[in-house]
């Protein structure tokens, strides 16, 4: 009844975080300011939930395109950027998906659902992406599609502009530059958009994770092709109306992102001073760190949970991520709770 390879997969696991300081999923800790809540709710009250949502979403695409100086035709909307990753993997020519390793797990997972082979190119020490090796693997494996998370999850670093440009310019097949962490990074790569090069974004990390809204920016011809595998009405009416309302208040979210970046630097500084911790520079809203000198990632993770702090244990992925953990930047209070617990556990 069900394919053997699907049977052997584990379902995507989301741990229970009830009552915990939740620093495991790269969410914005601040939430919608009280001053906006009433007008937001009012803007939703007129939604016709008896009708299907706007299928074309021209106005929403126009508004999102406008943020980047692009027209609505350059924008494809997804139910989260995961939805667009799936569309891309469905629509690309048959052939392998090539990704750096480690990177965002959904590229690999969705490829497997779709029976698309995956070739991984291991990152060097310090999570450096070797341009030559990456291009060699793409050419040897006859890559149909490649994903570059810029900055990368879970490593948090942003590869040099030359690396990304060189890969984007030397591959003829689909190149997806995933900028999920754009609000926290020093640069974008939208100028690299070309016939075969797309930029992927999401509003999730900016504070709208619960709305599920992601988008691709690309050449209208390419966007029109990918749009053919988009499920009709993939963005529900409440999300569409919320997004149109919230786009008028982007200053609120930009300020929150600036605060998160400041908190990231504070936490980075504090963690750098810990004896048993190696913390890696980040251009995202999380920090990857490795424990050592007798400390074990699994034990630290469990002990943090006992203290009511949930982060993400990356140790099971092994390789470069051996003894690594990932913590999302929370509010100042949440970060302090995490830091104090970590210090106590490592003492
Ligand atoms: C690199 C990267 N891309 C895409 C996503 C998916 O984001 P969403 O589906 O919430 O838009 C994530 C989420 O963690 C991510 O880290």
Short mmCIF file of C-alpha atoms and ligand atoms in Angstrom, two decimals:
data_model
loop_
_atom_site.label_atom_id
_atom_site.label_comp_id
_atom_site.label_asym_id
_atom_site.label_seq_id
_atom_site.Cartn_x
_atom_site.Cartn_y
_atom_site.Cartn_z
CA UNK A 1 0.00 0.00 0.00
CA UNK A 2 2.72 2.47 1.05
CA UNK A 3 6.16 2.65 -0.62
CA UNK A 4 8.89 0.84 1.29
CA UNK A 5 11.18 3.88 1.33
CA UNK A 6 8.39 5.96 2.90
CA UNK A 7 7.76 3.25 5.49
CA UNK A 8 11.39 3.36 6.51
CA UNK A 9 11.31 7.15 7.06
CA UNK A 10 10.60 8.72 10.44
CA UNK A 11 7.93 11.46 10.50
CA UNK A 12 9.26 14.99 11.08
CA UNK A 13 9.47 15.23 14.85
CA UNK A 14 8.48 18.40 16.70
CA UNK A 15 9.27 18.04 20.43
CA UNK A 16 6.76 19.06 23.07
CA UNK A 17 7.74 22.49 24.40
CA UNK A 18 4.87 23.07 26.81
CA UNK A 19 5.99 25.35 29.63
CA UNK A 20 9.55 25.60 28.35
CA UNK A 21 11.76 28.47 27.23
CA UNK A 22 11.46 27.64 23.54
CA UNK A 23 14.76 28.21 21.76
CA UNK A 24 14.69 25.34 19.27
CA UNK A 25 12.96 26.58 16.12
CA UNK A 26 14.36 29.98 15.10
CA UNK A 27 11.18 31.83 16.01
CA UNK A 28 11.05 35.53 16.79
CA UNK A 29 10.48 35.76 20.58
CA UNK A 30 8.64 39.09 20.62
CA UNK A 31 5.25 38.48 19.03
CA UNK A 32 2.90 41.09 17.61
CA UNK A 33 2.86 44.26 19.76
CA UNK A 34 -0.38 44.75 21.73
CA UNK A 35 -0.87 48.09 19.97
CA UNK A 36 -1.36 46.24 16.65
CA UNK A 37 -3.42 43.28 17.82
CA UNK A 38 -6.84 44.93 17.81
CA UNK A 39 -6.45 46.48 14.36
CA UNK A 40 -5.07 43.20 13.02
CA UNK A 41 -8.08 41.31 14.37
CA UNK A 42 -10.36 43.96 12.86
CA UNK A 43 -8.69 43.58 9.48
CA UNK A 44 -9.45 39.84 9.60
CA UNK A 45 -13.09 40.20 10.64
CA UNK A 46 -14.24 40.91 7.10
CA UNK A 47 -12.59 37.80 5.61
CA UNK A 48 -15.05 35.67 3.66
CA UNK A 49 -14.16 32.27 5.04
CA UNK A 50 -17.08 30.69 3.17
CA UNK A 51 -15.17 31.42 -0.06
CA UNK A 52 -11.92 29.94 -1.29
CA UNK A 53 -8.96 32.30 -0.90
CA UNK A 54 -7.81 34.66 -3.65
CA UNK A 55 -6.07 32.20 -5.97
CA UNK A 56 -3.84 34.61 -7.88
CA UNK A 57 -2.84 36.84 -4.93
CA UNK A 58 -1.77 39.61 -7.28
CA UNK A 59 -1.88 42.34 -4.65
CA UNK A 60 0.09 40.35 -2.10
CA UNK A 61 2.69 39.39 -4.72
CA UNK A 62 2.87 43.02 -5.85
CA UNK A 63 3.44 44.26 -2.29
CA UNK A 64 6.12 41.63 -1.60
CA UNK A 65 7.84 42.29 -4.93
CA UNK A 66 7.82 46.00 -4.15
CA UNK A 67 9.98 45.36 -1.06
CA UNK A 68 12.74 44.25 -3.46
CA UNK A 69 11.99 46.61 -6.34
CA UNK A 70 10.50 43.76 -8.40
CA UNK A 71 7.09 43.29 -10.03
CA UNK A 72 4.38 40.81 -8.96
CA UNK A 73 5.43 38.52 -11.83
CA UNK A 74 8.76 37.92 -10.11
CA UNK A 75 7.06 36.53 -6.98
CA UNK A 76 5.79 33.03 -6.18
CA UNK A 77 4.08 32.44 -2.82
CA UNK A 78 4.31 29.31 -0.71
CA UNK A 79 2.74 27.94 2.46
CA UNK A 80 6.08 28.54 4.14
CA UNK A 81 9.22 28.33 2.04
CA UNK A 82 9.14 24.54 2.60
CA UNK A 83 6.17 24.52 0.21
CA UNK A 84 8.27 26.24 -2.46
CA UNK A 85 11.21 23.86 -1.90
CA UNK A 86 8.75 21.06 -2.64
CA UNK A 87 7.44 22.81 -5.78
CA UNK A 88 11.00 23.31 -7.04
CA UNK A 89 11.93 19.69 -6.43
CA UNK A 90 8.77 18.57 -8.25
CA UNK A 91 9.25 20.86 -11.24
CA UNK A 92 13.01 20.53 -11.81
CA UNK A 93 14.28 18.18 -14.55
CA UNK A 94 14.96 14.63 -13.37
CA UNK A 95 18.42 14.30 -11.83
CA UNK A 96 20.19 14.75 -8.52
CA UNK A 97 19.69 17.54 -6.05
CA UNK A 98 23.15 18.71 -4.92
CA UNK A 99 23.53 20.34 -1.50
CA UNK A 100 26.32 21.20 0.92
CA UNK A 101 26.49 19.02 4.04
CA UNK A 102 25.39 19.92 6.69
CA UNK A 103 22.55 22.14 5.54
CA UNK A 104 18.78 22.56 5.94
CA UNK A 105 17.31 19.06 6.19
CA UNK A 106 14.20 19.62 4.07
CA UNK A 107 16.15 19.72 0.78
CA UNK A 108 17.20 16.15 1.40
CA UNK A 109 13.95 14.95 2.94
CA UNK A 110 11.63 16.29 0.22
CA UNK A 111 13.99 14.95 -2.48
CA UNK A 112 13.61 11.52 -0.92
CA UNK A 113 9.81 11.79 -0.86
CA UNK A 114 9.97 12.56 -4.56
CA UNK A 115 12.50 9.80 -5.32
CA UNK A 116 15.05 12.35 -6.43
CA UNK A 117 18.66 11.33 -5.68
CA UNK A 118 20.69 13.64 -3.46
CA UNK A 119 24.45 14.27 -3.64
CA UNK A 120 26.03 16.03 -0.66
CA UNK A 121 29.23 18.04 -0.71
CA UNK A 122 30.81 18.10 2.77
CA UNK A 123 31.71 21.53 4.08
CA UNK A 124 35.34 22.03 5.12
CA UNK A 125 36.33 22.76 8.68
CA UNK A 126 34.79 25.99 9.95
CA UNK A 127 31.90 25.29 7.57
CA UNK A 128 33.66 26.69 4.51
CA UNK A 129 32.08 25.75 1.17
CA UNK A 130 34.72 24.76 -1.37
CA UNK A 131 33.55 26.22 -4.66
CA UNK A 132 35.63 23.92 -6.83
CA UNK A 133 34.48 20.72 -5.08
CA UNK A 134 30.86 21.88 -5.23
CA UNK A 135 31.04 22.65 -8.95
CA UNK A 136 32.87 19.35 -9.60
CA UNK A 137 30.16 17.34 -7.86
CA UNK A 138 27.42 19.25 -9.73
CA UNK A 139 29.09 18.49 -13.02
CA UNK A 140 30.00 14.84 -12.22
CA UNK A 141 26.51 14.02 -10.89
CA UNK A 142 24.73 16.05 -13.58
CA UNK A 143 22.86 18.06 -10.95
CA UNK A 144 19.32 19.08 -11.86
CA UNK A 145 18.94 21.45 -8.90
CA UNK A 146 21.13 22.84 -6.11
CA UNK A 147 20.23 24.62 -2.91
CA UNK A 148 22.55 27.06 -1.15
CA UNK A 149 21.23 28.29 2.19
CA UNK A 150 22.76 31.75 2.54
CA UNK A 151 23.28 32.00 5.53
CA UNK A 152 23.35 28.28 6.15
CA UNK A 153 21.26 26.38 8.69
CA UNK A 154 22.45 24.81 11.02
CA UNK A 155 25.95 26.29 10.78
CA UNK A 156 24.83 29.94 10.85
CA UNK A 157 27.60 31.22 8.57
CA UNK A 158 27.27 33.09 5.29
CA UNK A 159 29.65 31.94 2.56
CA UNK A 160 31.60 34.65 0.75
CA UNK A 161 29.84 36.48 -2.02
CA UNK A 162 32.43 35.14 -4.56
CA UNK A 163 31.58 31.53 -3.65
CA UNK A 164 27.86 32.04 -4.17
CA UNK A 165 28.33 34.07 -7.33
CA UNK A 166 30.75 31.58 -8.81
CA UNK A 167 28.34 28.67 -8.21
CA UNK A 168 25.33 30.64 -9.50
CA UNK A 169 27.18 31.69 -12.65
CA UNK A 170 28.74 28.31 -13.46
CA UNK A 171 25.71 26.06 -13.19
CA UNK A 172 23.18 25.88 -16.01
CA UNK A 173 20.49 24.02 -14.06
CA UNK A 174 18.36 25.36 -11.23
CA UNK A 175 20.23 27.18 -8.47
CA UNK A 176 18.19 28.12 -5.40
CA UNK A 177 19.71 30.68 -3.04
CA UNK A 178 17.73 30.23 0.16
CA UNK A 179 17.73 33.44 2.18
CA UNK A 180 15.49 32.32 5.06
CA UNK A 181 17.72 34.29 7.46
CA UNK A 182 17.88 37.45 5.36
CA UNK A 183 16.61 39.69 8.24
CA UNK A 184 19.74 38.87 10.24
CA UNK A 185 22.36 38.72 7.48
CA UNK A 186 24.67 41.38 6.14
CA UNK A 187 23.78 40.94 2.48
CA UNK A 188 21.31 39.55 -0.04
CA UNK A 189 21.94 37.94 -3.44
CA UNK A 190 18.88 39.11 -5.37
CA UNK A 191 21.20 40.67 -7.95
CA UNK A 192 22.23 37.10 -8.92
CA UNK A 193 18.67 36.24 -10.02
CA UNK A 194 18.85 34.90 -13.57
CA UNK A 195 17.08 32.53 -15.98
CA UNK A 196 18.07 29.59 -13.75
CA UNK A 197 18.75 31.32 -10.41
CA UNK A 198 16.07 31.96 -7.77
CA UNK A 199 16.14 33.53 -4.33
CA UNK A 200 13.96 31.97 -1.63
CA UNK A 201 12.68 33.91 1.39
CA UNK A 202 10.31 33.43 4.30
CA UNK A 203 8.48 35.61 6.80
CA UNK A 204 8.79 32.85 9.42
CA UNK A 205 11.96 34.07 11.10
CA UNK A 206 10.80 37.67 11.04
CA UNK A 207 7.90 36.94 13.36
CA UNK A 208 5.16 35.32 11.29
CA UNK A 209 6.05 31.63 11.69
CA UNK A 210 2.45 30.78 12.54
CA UNK A 211 1.12 32.32 9.34
CA UNK A 212 3.22 30.08 7.05
CA UNK A 213 4.23 32.43 4.24
CA UNK A 214 7.32 32.09 2.10
CA UNK A 215 8.19 33.35 -1.35
CA UNK A 216 10.52 32.87 -4.27
CA UNK A 217 11.92 35.76 -6.28
CA UNK A 218 12.92 34.96 -9.83
CA UNK A 219 12.60 35.63 -13.54
CA UNK A 220 8.91 35.76 -14.52
CA UNK A 221 9.32 32.92 -17.04
CA UNK A 222 10.80 30.59 -14.42
CA UNK A 223 8.26 31.68 -11.78
CA UNK A 224 5.41 30.94 -14.23
CA UNK A 225 6.71 27.41 -14.80
CA UNK A 226 7.10 26.62 -11.09
CA UNK A 227 3.65 28.11 -10.46
CA UNK A 228 2.16 25.20 -12.44
CA UNK A 229 2.90 22.78 -9.59
CA UNK A 230 1.60 25.10 -6.86
CA UNK A 231 -1.55 23.65 -5.28
CA UNK A 232 -4.52 25.94 -5.90
CA UNK A 233 -5.27 28.15 -2.86
CA UNK A 234 -2.03 27.20 -1.09
CA UNK A 235 -2.14 30.41 0.98
CA UNK A 236 -5.26 30.56 3.14
CA UNK A 237 -7.41 33.70 3.42
CA UNK A 238 -6.39 34.50 7.00
CA UNK A 239 -2.71 34.41 6.06
CA UNK A 240 -3.28 36.55 2.97
CA UNK A 241 -5.22 39.18 4.90
CA UNK A 242 -2.79 39.14 7.80
CA UNK A 243 0.17 39.59 5.46
CA UNK A 244 -1.45 42.53 3.66
CA UNK A 245 -2.07 44.14 7.05
CA UNK A 246 1.38 43.38 8.47
CA UNK A 247 3.20 44.62 5.36
CA UNK A 248 2.05 48.09 6.41
CA UNK A 249 3.97 47.64 9.66
CA UNK A 250 7.29 46.27 8.50
CA UNK A 251 9.11 48.82 10.66
CA UNK A 252 7.91 46.88 13.73
CA UNK A 253 9.47 43.65 12.48
CA UNK A 254 12.65 45.34 11.25
CA UNK A 255 13.14 46.79 14.73
CA UNK A 256 12.58 43.37 16.31
CA UNK A 257 15.13 41.85 13.93
CA UNK A 258 17.65 44.56 14.90
CA UNK A 259 17.03 43.72 18.57
CA UNK A 260 17.55 40.02 17.88
CA UNK A 261 20.87 40.78 16.15
CA UNK A 262 22.00 42.79 19.18
CA UNK A 263 20.99 39.95 21.50
CA UNK A 264 22.85 37.52 19.26
CA UNK A 265 26.07 39.49 19.67
CA UNK A 266 25.60 39.67 23.45
CA UNK A 267 24.99 35.94 23.71
CA UNK A 268 27.88 35.20 21.35
CA UNK A 269 30.20 37.29 23.53
CA UNK A 270 29.03 35.60 26.73
CA UNK A 271 29.31 32.09 25.28
CA UNK A 272 32.76 32.80 23.83
CA UNK A 273 33.96 33.27 27.40
CA UNK A 274 32.87 29.77 28.47
CA UNK A 275 35.69 27.29 28.87
CA UNK A 276 33.95 24.17 27.52
CA UNK A 277 32.17 25.88 24.64
CA UNK A 278 33.21 26.75 21.08
CA UNK A 279 30.60 29.08 19.61
CA UNK A 280 30.52 29.79 15.87
CA UNK A 281 29.92 33.22 14.30
CA UNK A 282 26.39 33.60 12.97
CA UNK A 283 24.48 35.76 10.51
CA UNK A 284 21.17 34.23 11.56
CA UNK A 285 18.88 34.28 14.59
CA UNK A 286 20.59 31.26 16.15
CA UNK A 287 24.01 30.22 17.40
CA UNK A 288 25.66 26.87 16.77
CA UNK A 289 28.06 25.77 19.46
CA UNK A 290 30.19 22.76 20.28
CA UNK A 291 30.83 21.46 23.77
CA UNK A 292 34.08 19.76 24.75
CA UNK A 293 36.63 19.18 27.50
CA UNK A 294 34.58 16.36 29.01
CA UNK A 295 31.14 17.86 28.31
CA UNK A 296 28.78 15.81 26.09
CA UNK A 297 26.18 17.40 23.80
CA UNK A 298 23.50 14.79 24.59
CA UNK A 299 23.93 15.30 28.34
CA UNK A 300 23.98 19.11 28.04
CA UNK A 301 20.83 19.02 25.91
CA UNK A 302 18.98 16.83 28.43
CA UNK A 303 20.19 18.89 31.40
CA UNK A 304 18.98 22.10 29.72
CA UNK A 305 15.59 20.45 29.22
CA UNK A 306 15.52 19.59 32.91
CA UNK A 307 16.11 23.31 33.57
CA UNK A 308 13.12 24.14 31.34
CA UNK A 309 15.12 25.30 28.31
CA UNK A 310 14.53 23.62 24.94
CA UNK A 311 17.23 24.00 22.27
CA UNK A 312 18.16 21.72 19.34
CA UNK A 313 20.61 18.86 19.65
CA UNK A 314 22.60 18.52 16.40
CA UNK A 315 24.97 15.83 17.67
CA UNK A 316 23.10 12.94 16.04
CA UNK A 317 23.97 14.34 12.58
CA UNK A 318 27.59 13.67 13.47
CA UNK A 319 30.51 14.63 11.17
CA UNK A 320 31.11 18.35 11.48
CA UNK A 321 28.18 18.59 13.89
CA UNK A 322 29.56 16.13 16.45
CA UNK A 323 29.00 17.50 19.97
CA UNK A 324 27.11 20.50 18.51
CA UNK A 325 23.94 22.18 19.74
CA UNK A 326 21.91 25.01 18.24
CA UNK A 327 20.19 27.71 20.24
CA UNK A 328 17.72 30.23 18.84
CA UNK A 329 18.17 33.83 19.98
CA UNK A 330 15.31 34.62 22.34
CA UNK A 331 14.39 37.68 24.36
CA UNK A 332 16.98 39.08 26.74
CA UNK A 333 15.36 37.21 29.67
CA UNK A 334 15.19 33.93 27.76
CA UNK A 335 18.82 34.19 26.69
CA UNK A 336 19.84 34.83 30.31
CA UNK A 337 17.90 31.77 31.46
CA UNK A 338 19.62 29.68 28.82
CA UNK A 339 23.06 31.09 29.60
CA UNK A 340 22.74 30.67 33.37
CA UNK A 341 21.51 27.11 32.97
CA UNK A 342 24.35 26.31 30.55
CA UNK A 343 26.95 27.76 32.91
CA UNK A 344 25.60 25.72 35.80
CA UNK A 345 25.53 22.51 33.76
CA UNK A 346 29.11 22.99 32.55
CA UNK A 347 30.48 24.00 35.96
C1 LIG B 1 17.43 27.56 5.40
C2 LIG B 1 15.95 27.39 5.63
N1 LIG B 1 15.12 27.46 4.58
C3 LIG B 1 13.80 27.32 4.73
C4 LIG B 1 13.23 27.12 5.97
C5 LIG B 1 11.75 26.90 6.06
O1 LIG B 1 11.07 27.99 6.55
P1 LIG B 1 9.49 28.14 6.42
O2 LIG B 1 8.95 26.88 5.78
O3 LIG B 1 9.02 28.35 7.79
O4 LIG B 1 9.27 29.32 5.53
C6 LIG B 1 14.06 27.07 7.10
C7 LIG B 1 13.47 26.84 8.43
O5 LIG B 1 14.12 26.60 9.41
C8 LIG B 1 15.46 27.20 6.92
O6 LIG B 1 16.30 27.13 7.95
#
